[in-house]
């Protein structure tokens, strides 16, 4: 991240004020709406829950969304304002369209209040409020340190911590104070935490190895051949000039006449090489033939459009089979597949035609230019998948609180009102703007050197793994997946910064217990004060 990009966080007071006013205004309106929605039941609890939920969404934006867009900003593909715009559209869209299953897991799949007789619905409110505040505090600490951690780990750790302490408080009536937590769910989630970075790294390493071999390395080899050929041609011209100057005046006139005739023929383009008279143009023709025999644009015309097309189809398939499925369009697998193939074909043709317009430009720069466009596409897809997965870490617990305050029961699981999604989405984006700088720097520059092609591969790999998990309803860690994907790039390029991974790995290990411990303290404080 450049100094100019970093300065955009602090050198735009009017923009900062606009974001702050937007967040304050949205939260104020949400409070007005929410008090009526909950029929003014337990108004103080609602106000605190709103503050904790918005604070959690704010810190998700600062940490999780920041690490999601770190690859794009670090590679120089997107500026901070551009990343912010993409996040605003795709993060919230992912949460609204495709986040239902993971939201349900967070809000009701971790805690079973029926396991302990006599507990009241408000106990669930205290559990979720404590979890939101504890997770948000831990995320704020990690974000300030520039450490990309898992918001999923944090919120589940918070839920487990407050549930366990409630179980111990109520242990006089039960034999198993740990029975509130659905430990089998935690076990399944724990397995996904282990495989998340492995899958991200493996997929990224495999995809980038193909891109590196068939595009980047090929272009480098071609550039080297063209560079050497250009140097040889220059030496040839210099040698010819020296030989020409050494000729007698009569021979110079003869050679100059031959070269003048050959120049006219040569510039016409369509000529027979046997028509050339001068040795100079005969040698020049051999150089041009060697250059023409180099398939300089093979990767740009074949592999790059194919990669673009495949990447586009992957992103579209995630939307068609996961996101748009919740709209109950009932198009069927065949129709969805045909739509995906049509879009993929359109992307291939558009990329191929665009590549043709870059023929006279530098091959490597042209390739990186196309990969930059591809990275914007993959960043959008990853933002959608991240919204589908991780914004639920704030909305899920808050939705459970909202249901209890509105109905007075723990069984209700009403649809999340759109205003909740909008309010938390705005909080998430504002968090990215105000506190996301350090995490963006860590992911974009600290783990491995990135450029548009490697950034595209990391984002596409991470998006595929995250959305696959979202389809299964598993709240996996997009942070672990993306960091694993970036490290996969670093391994392929042999520049992975394992030293940077030490504090990150430590933060990963202690996130859940740290959030759980904070949640215990928050729970005890809330129960004592309220």
PDB file of N, CA, C and O in Angstrom, residues 243-258 261:
ATOM      1  N   UNK A 243      31.238  -1.191 -41.484  1.00  0.00           N
ATOM      2  CA  UNK A 243      31.706  -1.748 -42.755  1.00  0.00           C
ATOM      3  C   UNK A 243      31.428  -0.780 -43.906  1.00  0.00           C
ATOM      4  O   UNK A 243      32.260  -0.619 -44.815  1.00  0.00           O
ATOM      5  N   UNK A 244      30.290  -0.133 -43.860  1.00  0.00           N
ATOM      6  CA  UNK A 244      29.929   0.796 -44.938  1.00  0.00           C
ATOM      7  C   UNK A 244      30.890   1.984 -44.976  1.00  0.00           C
ATOM      8  O   UNK A 244      31.321   2.419 -46.058  1.00  0.00           O
ATOM      9  N   UNK A 245      31.242   2.491 -43.809  1.00  0.00           N
ATOM     10  CA  UNK A 245      32.148   3.635 -43.749  1.00  0.00           C
ATOM     11  C   UNK A 245      33.553   3.267 -44.215  1.00  0.00           C
ATOM     12  O   UNK A 245      34.320   4.143 -44.655  1.00  0.00           O
ATOM     13  N   UNK A 246      33.895   1.976 -44.130  1.00  0.00           N
ATOM     14  CA  UNK A 246      35.234   1.529 -44.558  1.00  0.00           C
ATOM     15  C   UNK A 246      35.320   1.318 -46.066  1.00  0.00           C
ATOM     16  O   UNK A 246      36.414   1.131 -46.609  1.00  0.00           O
ATOM     17  N   UNK A 247      34.186   1.321 -46.766  1.00  0.00           N
ATOM     18  CA  UNK A 247      34.182   1.101 -48.214  1.00  0.00           C
ATOM     19  C   UNK A 247      34.706   2.324 -48.963  1.00  0.00           C
ATOM     20  O   UNK A 247      34.700   3.444 -48.442  1.00  0.00           O
ATOM     21  N   UNK A 248      35.116   2.079 -50.191  1.00  0.00           N
ATOM     22  CA  UNK A 248      35.520   3.185 -51.055  1.00  0.00           C
ATOM     23  C   UNK A 248      34.274   3.968 -51.446  1.00  0.00           C
ATOM     24  O   UNK A 248      33.139   3.496 -51.280  1.00  0.00           O
ATOM     25  N   UNK A 249      34.522   5.146 -51.994  1.00  0.00           N
ATOM     26  CA  UNK A 249      33.385   5.993 -52.360  1.00  0.00           C
ATOM     27  C   UNK A 249      32.530   5.343 -53.425  1.00  0.00           C
ATOM     28  O   UNK A 249      31.295   5.415 -53.379  1.00  0.00           O
ATOM     29  N   UNK A 250      33.193   4.645 -54.372  1.00  0.00           N
ATOM     30  CA  UNK A 250      32.449   3.970 -55.445  1.00  0.00           C
ATOM     31  C   UNK A 250      31.574   2.868 -54.882  1.00  0.00           C
ATOM     32  O   UNK A 250      30.390   2.740 -55.224  1.00  0.00           O
ATOM     33  N   UNK A 251      32.150   2.059 -53.972  1.00  0.00           N
ATOM     34  CA  UNK A 251      31.364   0.958 -53.365  1.00  0.00           C
ATOM     35  C   UNK A 251      30.251   1.493 -52.476  1.00  0.00           C
ATOM     36  O   UNK A 251      29.169   0.904 -52.390  1.00  0.00           O
ATOM     37  N   UNK A 252      30.519   2.615 -51.822  1.00  0.00           N
ATOM     38  CA  UNK A 252      29.459   3.191 -50.987  1.00  0.00           C
ATOM     39  C   UNK A 252      28.269   3.620 -51.836  1.00  0.00           C
ATOM     40  O   UNK A 252      27.116   3.422 -51.440  1.00  0.00           O
ATOM     41  N   UNK A 253      28.564   4.192 -53.017  1.00  0.00           N
ATOM     42  CA  UNK A 253      27.476   4.604 -53.908  1.00  0.00           C
ATOM     43  C   UNK A 253      26.680   3.388 -54.378  1.00  0.00           C
ATOM     44  O   UNK A 253      25.444   3.394 -54.399  1.00  0.00           O
ATOM     45  N   UNK A 254      27.418   2.302 -54.730  1.00  0.00           N
ATOM     46  CA  UNK A 254      26.739   1.084 -55.207  1.00  0.00           C
ATOM     47  C   UNK A 254      25.875   0.476 -54.102  1.00  0.00           C
ATOM     48  O   UNK A 254      24.712   0.130 -54.321  1.00  0.00           O
ATOM     49  N   UNK A 255      26.459   0.355 -52.915  1.00  0.00           N
ATOM     50  CA  UNK A 255      25.713  -0.259 -51.800  1.00  0.00           C
ATOM     51  C   UNK A 255      24.523   0.608 -51.417  1.00  0.00           C
ATOM     52  O   UNK A 255      23.431   0.107 -51.135  1.00  0.00           O
ATOM     53  N   UNK A 256      24.722   1.924 -51.424  1.00  0.00           N
ATOM     54  CA  UNK A 256      23.628   2.825 -51.064  1.00  0.00           C
ATOM     55  C   UNK A 256      22.484   2.720 -52.060  1.00  0.00           C
ATOM     56  O   UNK A 256      21.302   2.769 -51.684  1.00  0.00           O
ATOM     57  N   UNK A 257      22.816   2.557 -53.351  1.00  0.00           N
ATOM     58  CA  UNK A 257      21.782   2.403 -54.372  1.00  0.00           C
ATOM     59  C   UNK A 257      21.004   1.103 -54.150  1.00  0.00           C
ATOM     60  O   UNK A 257      19.764   1.075 -54.270  1.00  0.00           O
ATOM     61  N   UNK A 258      21.750   0.008 -53.877  1.00  0.00           N
ATOM     62  CA  UNK A 258      21.077  -1.277 -53.609  1.00  0.00           C
ATOM     63  C   UNK A 258      20.156  -1.157 -52.391  1.00  0.00           C
ATOM     64  O   UNK A 258      19.024  -1.651 -52.395  1.00  0.00           O
ATOM     65  N   UNK A 261      16.911   0.768 -53.233  1.00  0.00           N
ATOM     66  CA  UNK A 261      15.919  -0.049 -53.926  1.00  0.00           C
ATOM     67  C   UNK A 261      15.274  -1.058 -52.977  1.00  0.00           C
ATOM     68  O   UNK A 261      14.068  -1.265 -52.991  1.00  0.00           O
TER      69      UNK A 261
END
